[in-house]
Amino acid sequence: MEYSVKSGNPEKQRIGCVVVPVFASRKLSASTKTIDRASDGYISNLVRRGEMEGDLGNILLLHNVKNTLCDRVLLIGCGKEKDLNTHTFDKINHVMVDTLNACGATEIASYLTEIPIKHKDLNWKIRQSIASIDAALYNFNQLKLEKHEPRRPLRKFIFSVSGRGQLMQGELAVRQGMAISDGIHLAKNLGNLPANICTPTYLAKFARKLDKQHPHIKTTILEEKDMEKLNMGALLSVTRGSQEPGKLITLSYTGSNNNQQPIVLVGKGVTFDSGGISLKPGAGMDEMKYDMCGAASVFGVIDACAELQLPVNVIGIVPTVENMPDGSASKPGDIVTSMSGQTIEILNTDAEGRLILCDALSYAEKFDPDVIIDIATLTGACIVALGEHPAGLLSNHNPLANDLLSAGKKSGDRCWQLPLWEDYQQQLDSNFADMANIGGKGAGTITAACFLSRFTKKHHWAHLDIAGVAWKSGKEKGATGRPVGLLAQYILDRIEEREQS
Ligand code: BES
Ligand code: MN
Ligand code: ZN
């Protein structure tokens, strides 16, 4: 979809459809009033007759409104002004897209930017609208013979702003919104691909493709034999039971001068998690194709940074393997030596994410990171603790945690902090190795993070457990592209902070 910004009166837009808000009860917005005046009170008449209350989700589509240059005017009910918030704004955008799709409108000028939302500016409204619209239009039909695409799809979407003075701000928001939305789109598509297509080799090829597309992205791939040389015994132990070769992908985006320390993002890339010898139960096992959504989000964020040519350095590290049971698979009780030298007793082969991440985190050190953030569908326990709304956040550095919490609030792609107290560490004690890979019954998300913390002591580090947020189950099964929005916002905030100091 092509997005742009324009200032000007609604009745003067020569376009297929103009979208304007109406609030409850029967309160016209400024743009709606302008059309009303031009059309000699046509809209206020309809409203008075009870055709449109302005309740959230109400719609009224008008044709050939007098003294307007557009074919149609779509009134969208936004509910009471005092009830407007980020959720209702999202709902309004969805209703708009569904209606426009159903009536075959292809070119739109929208005045929904007028809707007042507390503490949110034009930049936010435009970016959020792009995210909502693209989410509403998303479908994954590349593997279907029958694509069922709309006959007349939305093509052109213009955000109206209230004056020329807002054009620059609006255009920046469109650029940012589209780049982030593209990153989310990329992450969703990778997530939704089945594990027989999206293998570690596929991800490596995909990374090479990003390298070709963007002059500031460089990709390197370590093969199993390279990882052996680096003594990545933990990562390699997970890939042993699979026919698919494991890889360690590094994508580096250099948008700033070379001596600026990079933000390092490490994404879990288990393309299928059967559990290994500690096999998972059959029901719902298909969803373990989503166990590479951390990796997908890293690709998505780096793609967005490159598209916006952001002045930062970001390195994405993706350890990618398939966790399968065969004759050479790891067995419960096996002890392996990680790249750091610390030994690990594998008491459960299904706790594989931390085994690949720990070596990737050790590898990250060579990039002299400013901060390290890992993103992983790491524990079912995180879904028990927090459900599907926020990602779990654990960190060894509170300022970093606060930055992520704040970026989550701003973007709507939220996270929530759990404690990383020393007290939990003893749950990882092993009689036979430096640590076990599971921490027993309680606090599964925290003990998983405690495990990772033993490999990131030298750096400011945060861990995002996205098990609950990376995809939806049930009828709307599909990847969400989270937390691309959160991480992109974090990076934008970091740039802004640096420019101010
Ligand atoms: N990929 C899973 C975590 C997961 C499970 C995410 C279900 C989303 C939905 C991870 O590798 C795993 O299997 N974790 C185990 C850890 C346990 C063995 C300590 C889990 O959560 O059961
Ligand atoms: Mn597992
Ligand atoms: Zn897993």
Short mmCIF file of C-alpha atoms and ligand atoms in Angstrom, two decimals:
data_model
loop_
_atom_site.label_atom_id
_atom_site.label_comp_id
_atom_site.label_asym_id
_atom_site.label_seq_id
_atom_site.Cartn_x
_atom_site.Cartn_y
_atom_site.Cartn_z
CA MET A 1 0.00 0.00 0.00
CA GLU A 2 1.11 3.47 -0.82
CA TYR A 3 0.81 5.95 2.06
CA SER A 4 1.23 9.71 1.90
CA VAL A 5 0.36 12.94 3.69
CA LYS A 6 -1.58 15.95 2.50
CA SER A 7 -3.19 19.04 3.94
CA GLY A 8 -6.45 20.42 2.64
CA ASN A 9 -10.19 20.50 3.10
CA PRO A 10 -12.13 17.24 2.84
CA GLU A 11 -14.73 18.49 0.35
CA LYS A 12 -11.91 19.47 -2.04
CA GLN A 13 -10.32 16.02 -2.25
CA ARG A 14 -10.69 14.58 -5.74
CA ILE A 15 -10.52 10.95 -4.72
CA GLY A 16 -12.55 7.75 -4.40
CA CYS A 17 -13.39 7.99 -0.74
CA VAL A 18 -12.99 10.46 2.10
CA VAL A 19 -13.08 9.03 5.64
CA VAL A 20 -14.19 11.30 8.50
CA PRO A 21 -14.93 10.68 12.19
CA VAL A 22 -18.17 11.14 14.13
CA PHE A 23 -18.21 10.92 17.92
CA ALA A 24 -20.97 9.76 20.26
CA SER A 25 -23.54 11.05 20.66
CA ARG A 26 -23.92 12.50 17.16
CA LYS A 27 -21.00 14.86 17.50
CA LEU A 28 -19.34 15.84 14.23
CA SER A 29 -15.56 16.27 14.05
CA ALA A 30 -14.04 19.37 12.41
CA SER A 31 -13.66 17.72 8.98
CA THR A 32 -17.14 16.23 9.15
CA LYS A 33 -18.53 19.67 9.95
CA THR A 34 -16.69 21.12 6.95
CA ILE A 35 -18.34 18.61 4.62
CA ASP A 36 -21.65 19.24 6.36
CA ARG A 37 -21.40 22.97 5.72
CA ALA A 38 -20.39 22.50 2.09
CA SER A 39 -23.34 20.18 1.53
CA ASP A 40 -25.86 22.50 3.20
CA GLY A 41 -26.30 20.42 6.32
CA TYR A 42 -26.69 17.03 4.59
CA ILE A 43 -24.75 15.15 7.27
CA SER A 44 -26.23 16.87 10.30
CA ASN A 45 -29.65 16.09 8.84
CA LEU A 46 -28.86 12.39 8.55
CA VAL A 47 -27.47 12.35 12.03
CA ARG A 48 -30.50 14.10 13.44
CA ARG A 49 -32.72 11.50 11.81
CA GLY A 50 -30.79 8.80 13.70
CA GLU A 51 -28.83 7.35 10.74
CA MET A 52 -25.57 7.60 12.69
CA GLU A 53 -25.08 7.74 16.46
CA GLY A 54 -21.29 7.87 16.36
CA ASP A 55 -20.94 4.79 18.57
CA LEU A 56 -17.67 2.91 18.27
CA GLY A 57 -17.79 0.82 15.11
CA ASN A 58 -20.83 2.56 13.51
CA ILE A 59 -20.42 3.27 9.83
CA LEU A 60 -22.36 5.19 7.22
CA LEU A 61 -21.29 5.27 3.58
CA LEU A 62 -22.56 8.25 1.55
CA HIS A 63 -22.47 8.64 -2.24
CA ASN A 64 -22.26 11.80 -4.31
CA VAL A 65 -22.44 14.21 -1.42
CA LYS A 66 -23.29 17.65 -2.76
CA ASN A 67 -20.38 20.08 -3.31
CA THR A 68 -17.69 17.49 -2.65
CA LEU A 69 -15.19 16.28 -5.25
CA CYS A 70 -14.98 12.72 -3.94
CA ASP A 71 -17.13 9.76 -5.00
CA ARG A 72 -17.97 8.71 -1.47
CA VAL A 73 -17.78 9.88 2.11
CA LEU A 74 -17.40 7.26 4.83
CA LEU A 75 -18.48 8.32 8.31
CA ILE A 76 -16.84 6.27 11.06
CA GLY A 77 -18.26 6.14 14.56
CA CYS A 78 -15.54 6.60 17.17
CA GLY A 79 -17.55 6.38 20.40
CA LYS A 80 -17.38 8.97 23.17
CA GLU A 81 -14.39 11.29 22.98
CA LYS A 82 -13.52 10.65 26.60
CA ASP A 83 -13.31 6.89 25.93
CA LEU A 84 -10.80 7.24 23.11
CA ASN A 85 -7.57 5.38 23.70
CA THR A 86 -4.98 3.33 21.85
CA HIS A 87 -7.30 0.29 21.74
CA THR A 88 -10.30 2.14 20.38
CA PHE A 89 -8.06 3.80 17.81
CA ASP A 90 -6.94 0.38 16.61
CA LYS A 91 -10.56 -0.80 16.46
CA ILE A 92 -11.57 2.27 14.43
CA ASN A 93 -8.82 1.57 11.90
CA HIS A 94 -9.90 -2.06 11.59
CA VAL A 95 -13.54 -1.12 11.02
CA MET A 96 -12.41 1.37 8.39
CA VAL A 97 -10.31 -1.19 6.50
CA ASP A 98 -13.04 -3.85 6.60
CA THR A 99 -15.60 -1.38 5.28
CA LEU A 100 -13.34 -0.02 2.55
CA ASN A 101 -12.43 -3.53 1.45
CA ALA A 102 -16.05 -4.61 1.34
CA CYS A 103 -17.08 -1.64 -0.81
CA GLY A 104 -14.12 -1.83 -3.17
CA ALA A 105 -12.67 1.60 -2.47
CA THR A 106 -9.09 1.83 -3.69
CA GLU A 107 -8.02 5.43 -3.02
CA ILE A 108 -8.65 7.01 0.34
CA ALA A 109 -8.14 10.34 2.05
CA SER A 110 -8.51 9.86 5.80
CA TYR A 111 -9.25 12.52 8.42
CA LEU A 112 -9.01 10.05 11.30
CA THR A 113 -5.79 11.86 12.25
CA GLU A 114 -8.15 14.38 13.90
CA ILE A 115 -9.20 11.90 16.55
CA PRO A 116 -7.81 13.18 19.85
CA ILE A 117 -5.99 10.56 21.94
CA LYS A 118 -4.42 11.50 25.23
CA HIS A 119 -0.62 11.86 25.20
CA LYS A 120 -0.42 10.80 21.54
CA ASP A 121 0.79 13.06 18.77
CA LEU A 122 0.41 13.03 15.00
CA ASN A 123 3.51 10.87 14.57
CA TRP A 124 2.04 8.20 16.80
CA LYS A 125 -1.38 8.32 15.14
CA ILE A 126 0.01 7.93 11.64
CA ARG A 127 2.41 5.16 12.61
CA GLN A 128 -0.26 3.33 14.57
CA SER A 129 -2.74 3.64 11.71
CA ILE A 130 -0.27 2.16 9.26
CA ALA A 131 0.37 -0.73 11.64
CA SER A 132 -3.39 -1.35 12.12
CA ILE A 133 -4.22 -1.06 8.43
CA ASP A 134 -1.40 -3.34 7.33
CA ALA A 135 -2.33 -5.84 10.05
CA ALA A 136 -5.95 -5.82 8.88
CA LEU A 137 -4.87 -6.37 5.27
CA TYR A 138 -2.34 -9.11 6.06
CA ASN A 139 -2.95 -12.63 4.91
CA PHE A 140 -0.58 -15.50 4.38
CA ASN A 141 -1.73 -17.15 1.17
CA GLN A 142 1.54 -17.79 -0.60
CA LEU A 143 1.11 -21.53 -0.11
CA LYS A 144 -2.53 -21.66 -1.24
CA LEU A 145 -3.57 -22.37 -4.80
CA GLU A 146 -6.70 -20.22 -4.36
CA LYS A 147 -5.47 -16.83 -3.14
CA HIS A 148 -8.89 -15.16 -2.54
CA GLU A 149 -7.53 -11.67 -2.98
CA PRO A 150 -9.95 -8.72 -2.94
CA ARG A 151 -11.10 -7.82 -6.44
CA ARG A 152 -10.34 -4.15 -5.92
CA PRO A 153 -7.70 -3.90 -3.20
CA LEU A 154 -6.86 -0.72 -1.31
CA ARG A 155 -4.04 0.95 -3.15
CA LYS A 156 -3.49 4.48 -2.01
CA PHE A 157 -4.02 5.95 1.43
CA ILE A 158 -3.60 9.63 2.22
CA PHE A 159 -3.39 10.92 5.78
CA SER A 160 -4.80 14.36 6.05
CA VAL A 161 -3.01 16.80 8.36
CA SER A 162 -4.41 20.07 9.59
CA GLY A 163 -1.93 22.45 7.97
CA ARG A 164 1.19 22.73 5.84
CA GLY A 165 3.23 23.05 9.01
CA GLN A 166 2.44 19.43 9.83
CA LEU A 167 3.50 17.98 6.49
CA MET A 168 7.12 17.31 7.43
CA GLN A 169 6.19 15.65 10.68
CA GLY A 170 3.56 13.59 8.89
CA GLU A 171 5.93 12.49 6.16
CA LEU A 172 8.50 11.32 8.68
CA ALA A 173 5.78 9.34 10.47
CA VAL A 174 4.76 7.70 7.18
CA ARG A 175 8.35 6.71 6.46
CA GLN A 176 8.84 5.28 9.93
CA GLY A 177 5.45 3.59 9.98
CA MET A 178 5.99 1.91 6.64
CA ALA A 179 9.51 0.71 7.45
CA ILE A 180 8.42 -0.76 10.78
CA SER A 181 5.34 -2.29 9.20
CA ASP A 182 7.55 -3.89 6.53
CA GLY A 183 9.74 -5.32 9.29
CA ILE A 184 6.67 -6.73 11.03
CA HIS A 185 5.43 -8.14 7.74
CA LEU A 186 8.76 -9.84 7.13
CA ALA A 187 8.76 -11.35 10.62
CA LYS A 188 5.18 -12.62 10.23
CA ASN A 189 5.91 -14.26 6.90
CA LEU A 190 9.01 -16.02 8.20
CA GLY A 191 7.11 -17.14 11.30
CA ASN A 192 4.16 -18.52 9.35
CA LEU A 193 6.29 -20.57 6.98
CA PRO A 194 6.19 -24.27 7.85
CA ALA A 195 9.29 -25.98 9.20
CA ASN A 196 9.80 -28.08 6.07
CA ILE A 197 10.38 -24.85 4.15
CA CYS A 198 11.78 -22.54 6.81
CA THR A 199 14.84 -24.56 7.84
CA PRO A 200 18.10 -23.17 9.25
CA THR A 201 19.42 -23.24 5.68
CA TYR A 202 16.42 -21.21 4.51
CA LEU A 203 17.03 -18.59 7.21
CA ALA A 204 20.67 -18.35 6.20
CA LYS A 205 19.67 -17.79 2.56
CA PHE A 206 17.16 -15.20 3.69
CA ALA A 207 19.88 -13.35 5.59
CA ARG A 208 22.04 -13.35 2.47
CA LYS A 209 19.13 -11.88 0.56
CA LEU A 210 18.87 -9.00 3.04
CA ASP A 211 22.61 -8.49 2.57
CA LYS A 212 22.09 -8.14 -1.20
CA GLN A 213 19.13 -5.77 -0.82
CA HIS A 214 20.74 -3.30 1.56
CA PRO A 215 24.22 -1.86 1.06
CA HIS A 216 24.69 -1.36 4.82
CA ILE A 217 23.86 -4.94 5.81
CA LYS A 218 26.59 -7.59 5.85
CA THR A 219 25.83 -11.23 6.53
CA THR A 220 28.14 -13.99 7.67
CA ILE A 221 27.18 -17.61 8.25
CA LEU A 222 28.98 -20.05 10.49
CA GLU A 223 28.54 -23.73 9.60
CA GLU A 224 28.68 -26.57 12.12
CA LYS A 225 32.38 -27.15 11.47
CA ASP A 226 33.10 -23.46 12.20
CA MET A 227 31.13 -23.71 15.42
CA GLU A 228 33.11 -26.79 16.41
CA LYS A 229 36.28 -24.73 16.14
CA LEU A 230 34.74 -22.18 18.49
CA ASN A 231 33.78 -24.95 20.95
CA MET A 232 30.07 -24.20 20.82
CA GLY A 233 29.24 -27.52 22.46
CA ALA A 234 25.88 -26.37 23.81
CA LEU A 235 24.51 -25.13 20.49
CA LEU A 236 25.86 -28.14 18.61
CA SER A 237 24.27 -30.57 21.07
CA VAL A 238 20.82 -29.37 20.02
CA THR A 239 21.32 -29.79 16.29
CA ARG A 240 22.79 -33.30 16.57
CA GLY A 241 19.42 -35.06 16.38
CA SER A 242 18.40 -33.36 13.15
CA GLN A 243 19.12 -34.01 9.47
CA GLU A 244 19.13 -30.25 8.87
CA PRO A 245 22.51 -28.59 9.48
CA GLY A 246 22.53 -25.91 12.16
CA LYS A 247 23.88 -22.43 11.43
CA LEU A 248 24.94 -19.29 13.23
CA ILE A 249 23.88 -16.26 11.23
CA THR A 250 25.28 -12.78 11.84
CA LEU A 251 23.72 -9.76 10.19
CA SER A 252 25.41 -6.48 10.79
CA TYR A 253 23.81 -3.20 9.94
CA THR A 254 26.30 -0.33 9.98
CA GLY A 255 24.44 2.96 9.86
CA SER A 256 26.83 4.92 12.03
CA ASN A 257 30.58 5.28 12.13
CA ASN A 258 32.53 2.16 12.86
CA ASN A 259 33.62 3.01 16.37
CA GLN A 260 30.12 3.39 17.77
CA GLN A 261 29.42 0.32 19.91
CA PRO A 262 26.59 -1.75 18.45
CA ILE A 263 23.26 -2.82 19.87
CA VAL A 264 23.42 -6.60 19.60
CA LEU A 265 20.18 -8.52 19.12
CA VAL A 266 20.25 -12.28 19.56
CA GLY A 267 17.20 -14.18 18.27
CA LYS A 268 16.27 -17.79 19.00
CA GLY A 269 15.96 -19.59 15.68
CA VAL A 270 14.66 -23.09 16.43
CA THR A 271 12.87 -23.80 13.14
CA PHE A 272 11.04 -26.70 14.73
CA ASP A 273 11.01 -27.74 18.38
CA SER A 274 9.83 -31.32 18.75
CA GLY A 275 11.35 -31.37 22.23
CA GLY A 276 14.02 -33.85 21.12
CA ILE A 277 14.27 -37.06 23.17
CA SER A 278 12.18 -35.27 25.84
CA LEU A 279 9.48 -35.31 23.15
CA LYS A 280 6.59 -32.87 23.36
CA PRO A 281 3.00 -34.12 23.39
CA GLY A 282 1.33 -34.30 19.96
CA ALA A 283 -1.49 -31.80 20.40
CA GLY A 284 -0.57 -28.42 19.00
CA MET A 285 2.96 -29.48 18.14
CA ASP A 286 2.62 -27.79 14.74
CA GLU A 287 2.90 -24.47 16.57
CA MET A 288 6.51 -25.26 17.36
CA LYS A 289 7.30 -24.05 13.84
CA TYR A 290 7.00 -20.64 15.53
CA ASP A 291 10.00 -21.36 17.73
CA MET A 292 12.10 -19.20 15.39
CA CYS A 293 10.04 -16.04 15.90
CA GLY A 294 12.83 -14.43 17.95
CA ALA A 295 15.10 -14.83 14.91
CA ALA A 296 12.38 -13.49 12.60
CA SER A 297 12.00 -10.40 14.77
CA VAL A 298 15.74 -9.72 14.58
CA PHE A 299 15.57 -9.87 10.76
CA GLY A 300 12.53 -7.60 10.82
CA VAL A 301 14.16 -4.96 13.03
CA ILE A 302 17.37 -4.89 11.03
CA ASP A 303 15.38 -4.59 7.80
CA ALA A 304 13.49 -1.61 9.26
CA CYS A 305 16.74 0.06 10.42
CA ALA A 306 18.25 -0.35 6.96
CA GLU A 307 15.15 0.93 5.22
CA LEU A 308 15.19 4.06 7.41
CA GLN A 309 18.98 4.32 7.15
CA LEU A 310 19.08 4.91 10.89
CA PRO A 311 22.34 6.30 12.27
CA VAL A 312 23.10 3.32 14.54
CA ASN A 313 25.01 0.09 14.45
CA VAL A 314 22.95 -3.03 15.06
CA ILE A 315 24.19 -6.59 14.95
CA GLY A 316 21.75 -9.47 14.74
CA ILE A 317 22.94 -12.92 15.81
CA VAL A 318 20.71 -15.87 15.02
CA PRO A 319 21.59 -19.34 16.23
CA THR A 320 19.35 -21.59 14.17
CA VAL A 321 18.74 -25.33 14.49
CA GLU A 322 16.01 -27.92 14.44
CA ASN A 323 15.37 -29.78 17.72
CA MET A 324 14.68 -33.39 16.73
CA PRO A 325 15.06 -36.87 18.22
CA ASP A 326 17.18 -39.38 16.38
CA GLY A 327 19.91 -41.86 17.24
CA SER A 328 22.50 -39.16 17.64
CA ALA A 329 20.29 -36.72 19.54
CA SER A 330 21.28 -35.52 23.01
CA LYS A 331 19.90 -37.61 25.85
CA PRO A 332 18.72 -36.48 29.26
CA GLY A 333 21.75 -36.57 31.53
CA ASP A 334 24.26 -35.72 28.80
CA ILE A 335 26.84 -33.13 29.77
CA VAL A 336 28.15 -30.63 27.24
CA THR A 337 30.73 -27.85 27.35
CA SER A 338 29.63 -24.41 26.20
CA MET A 339 31.83 -21.93 24.33
CA SER A 340 32.36 -20.12 27.65
CA GLY A 341 33.90 -23.27 29.13
CA GLN A 342 31.05 -23.76 31.59
CA THR A 343 29.59 -27.28 31.52
CA ILE A 344 25.87 -28.01 31.32
CA GLU A 345 23.92 -31.10 32.32
CA ILE A 346 21.04 -31.48 29.86
CA LEU A 347 18.28 -32.79 32.11
CA ASN A 348 15.58 -32.01 29.56
CA THR A 349 16.31 -31.83 25.84
CA ASP A 350 13.21 -29.64 25.42
CA ALA A 351 14.96 -26.79 27.22
CA GLU A 352 17.00 -26.32 24.03
CA GLY A 353 16.54 -22.59 23.49
CA ARG A 354 18.88 -21.63 26.30
CA LEU A 355 21.48 -24.11 24.96
CA ILE A 356 21.71 -22.41 21.58
CA LEU A 357 21.38 -18.92 23.05
CA CYS A 358 24.16 -19.31 25.60
CA ASP A 359 26.76 -19.95 22.90
CA ALA A 360 25.33 -17.16 20.75
CA LEU A 361 25.60 -14.80 23.74
CA SER A 362 29.24 -15.77 24.27
CA TYR A 363 29.85 -15.20 20.57
CA ALA A 364 28.22 -11.75 20.86
CA GLU A 365 31.05 -10.57 23.11
CA LYS A 366 33.45 -10.23 20.20
CA PHE A 367 31.42 -7.32 18.84
CA ASP A 368 32.12 -5.15 21.88
CA PRO A 369 28.38 -4.54 22.39
CA ASP A 370 26.89 -1.49 24.00
CA VAL A 371 23.92 -3.64 25.04
CA ILE A 372 22.81 -7.18 24.25
CA ILE A 373 19.12 -8.02 23.93
CA ASP A 374 18.01 -11.56 23.26
CA ILE A 375 14.57 -12.40 21.97
CA ALA A 376 13.23 -15.92 22.40
CA THR A 377 10.11 -18.06 22.54
CA LEU A 378 11.80 -19.55 25.56
CA THR A 379 9.30 -20.85 28.11
CA GLY A 380 5.71 -22.04 28.28
CA ALA A 381 5.87 -20.73 31.85
CA CYS A 382 5.90 -17.18 30.48
CA ILE A 383 2.44 -17.76 29.00
CA VAL A 384 1.26 -19.02 32.39
CA ALA A 385 2.69 -15.95 34.14
CA LEU A 386 1.76 -13.16 31.71
CA GLY A 387 -0.60 -14.55 29.08
CA GLU A 388 -0.50 -13.14 25.57
CA HIS A 389 -0.35 -9.40 26.16
CA PRO A 390 3.16 -8.45 27.30
CA ALA A 391 6.45 -10.18 26.57
CA GLY A 392 8.45 -11.17 29.65
CA LEU A 393 11.44 -8.92 30.34
CA LEU A 394 14.43 -9.78 32.50
CA SER A 395 17.63 -7.80 32.69
CA ASN A 396 20.88 -7.37 34.60
CA HIS A 397 20.76 -3.58 34.07
CA ASN A 398 17.78 -1.55 35.19
CA PRO A 399 18.25 1.48 32.92
CA LEU A 400 18.12 -0.87 29.92
CA ALA A 401 15.01 -2.57 31.30
CA ASN A 402 13.36 0.82 31.78
CA ASP A 403 14.18 1.86 28.21
CA LEU A 404 12.52 -1.31 26.92
CA LEU A 405 9.47 -0.89 29.17
CA SER A 406 9.06 2.66 27.93
CA ALA A 407 9.50 1.71 24.24
CA GLY A 408 6.86 -0.97 24.80
CA LYS A 409 4.37 1.53 26.16
CA LYS A 410 4.99 3.96 23.30
CA SER A 411 4.68 1.36 20.55
CA GLY A 412 1.86 -0.64 22.14
CA ASP A 413 4.11 -3.71 21.81
CA ARG A 414 4.54 -4.07 25.54
CA CYS A 415 6.75 -6.02 27.90
CA TRP A 416 6.64 -6.58 31.65
CA GLN A 417 9.58 -7.08 33.96
CA LEU A 418 10.13 -10.14 36.12
CA PRO A 419 12.80 -10.31 38.85
CA LEU A 420 16.21 -11.74 38.09
CA TRP A 421 17.19 -12.21 41.72
CA GLU A 422 20.24 -14.14 42.81
CA ASP A 423 17.91 -16.27 44.98
CA TYR A 424 16.69 -18.21 41.94
CA GLN A 425 20.15 -19.19 40.69
CA GLN A 426 20.47 -22.21 42.99
CA GLN A 427 17.60 -23.89 41.17
CA LEU A 428 20.09 -24.55 38.38
CA ASP A 429 22.54 -26.48 40.61
CA SER A 430 23.72 -29.79 39.15
CA ASN A 431 25.54 -32.61 40.93
CA PHE A 432 27.59 -33.35 37.86
CA ALA A 433 28.17 -30.15 35.88
CA ASP A 434 28.48 -26.41 36.44
CA MET A 435 24.75 -26.07 35.91
CA ALA A 436 21.63 -27.93 34.81
CA ASN A 437 19.59 -26.73 31.86
CA ILE A 438 16.33 -26.71 33.82
CA GLY A 439 15.46 -25.17 37.17
CA GLY A 440 12.68 -27.40 38.47
CA LYS A 441 9.09 -26.57 39.17
CA GLY A 442 8.75 -22.91 40.09
CA ALA A 443 9.49 -19.73 38.13
CA GLY A 444 10.38 -21.36 34.81
CA THR A 445 10.76 -18.06 32.97
CA ILE A 446 13.05 -16.64 35.62
CA THR A 447 15.27 -19.70 35.91
CA ALA A 448 15.62 -19.75 32.11
CA ALA A 449 16.80 -16.13 32.28
CA CYS A 450 19.10 -17.00 35.21
CA PHE A 451 20.69 -19.61 32.98
CA LEU A 452 21.31 -17.03 30.24
CA SER A 453 22.59 -14.47 32.74
CA ARG A 454 25.58 -16.73 33.41
CA PHE A 455 26.77 -16.02 29.86
CA THR A 456 26.26 -12.26 29.79
CA LYS A 457 27.91 -11.14 33.02
CA LYS A 458 30.27 -8.73 31.26
CA HIS A 459 27.57 -6.72 29.51
CA HIS A 460 24.37 -4.81 29.91
CA TRP A 461 21.86 -7.40 28.82
CA ALA A 462 18.11 -7.88 28.59
CA HIS A 463 16.08 -10.93 27.70
CA LEU A 464 12.64 -10.84 26.11
CA ASP A 465 10.62 -14.03 26.48
CA ILE A 466 8.11 -13.82 23.64
CA ALA A 467 6.49 -17.25 24.07
CA GLY A 468 3.10 -15.64 24.74
CA VAL A 469 3.17 -12.86 22.16
CA ALA A 470 4.94 -14.11 19.03
CA TRP A 471 1.92 -15.88 17.54
CA LYS A 472 -1.77 -16.42 18.05
CA SER A 473 -3.34 -19.87 18.35
CA GLY A 474 -6.82 -21.03 17.44
CA LYS A 475 -8.95 -19.75 14.62
CA GLU A 476 -6.72 -16.74 14.02
CA LYS A 477 -3.55 -18.78 14.15
CA GLY A 478 -0.64 -16.77 12.85
CA ALA A 479 2.55 -14.93 13.68
CA THR A 480 2.18 -11.41 15.13
CA GLY A 481 5.54 -9.93 14.14
CA ARG A 482 6.17 -8.96 17.74
CA PRO A 483 8.38 -7.57 19.18
CA VAL A 484 9.59 -5.77 16.03
CA GLY A 485 7.54 -2.70 17.03
CA LEU A 486 9.03 -2.63 20.51
CA LEU A 487 12.63 -3.02 19.35
CA ALA A 488 12.30 -0.50 16.54
CA GLN A 489 10.94 2.03 19.03
CA TYR A 490 13.77 1.26 21.44
CA ILE A 491 16.30 1.98 18.69
CA LEU A 492 14.54 5.21 17.61
CA ASP A 493 14.48 6.34 21.25
CA ARG A 494 18.18 5.60 21.63
CA ILE A 495 19.00 7.71 18.57
CA GLU A 496 16.89 10.58 19.81
CA GLU A 497 18.48 10.43 23.24
CA ARG A 498 21.95 10.51 21.73
CA GLU A 499 21.11 13.44 19.47
CA GLN A 500 19.92 15.44 22.46
CA SER A 501 23.00 14.84 24.58
N1 BES B 1 9.94 -23.40 22.64
C1 BES B 1 9.60 -23.88 23.93
C2 BES B 1 8.80 -22.88 24.75
C3 BES B 1 7.36 -22.72 24.36
C4 BES B 1 6.43 -23.70 24.63
C5 BES B 1 6.94 -21.55 23.79
C6 BES B 1 5.12 -23.52 24.29
C7 BES B 1 5.62 -21.36 23.46
C8 BES B 1 4.70 -22.35 23.70
C9 BES B 1 10.87 -24.20 24.70
O1 BES B 1 11.91 -24.69 23.97
C10 BES B 1 10.50 -25.25 25.70
O2 BES B 1 10.16 -26.33 25.29
N2 BES B 1 10.58 -24.91 26.98
C11 BES B 1 10.24 -25.83 28.01
C12 BES B 1 11.22 -25.65 29.13
C13 BES B 1 11.12 -26.71 30.19
C14 BES B 1 11.52 -28.04 29.63
C15 BES B 1 12.01 -26.30 31.34
C16 BES B 1 8.82 -25.49 28.48
O3 BES B 1 8.48 -24.32 28.55
O4 BES B 1 8.08 -26.43 28.73
MN MN B 2 11.77 -26.81 23.74
ZN ZN B 3 11.95 -24.19 22.00
#
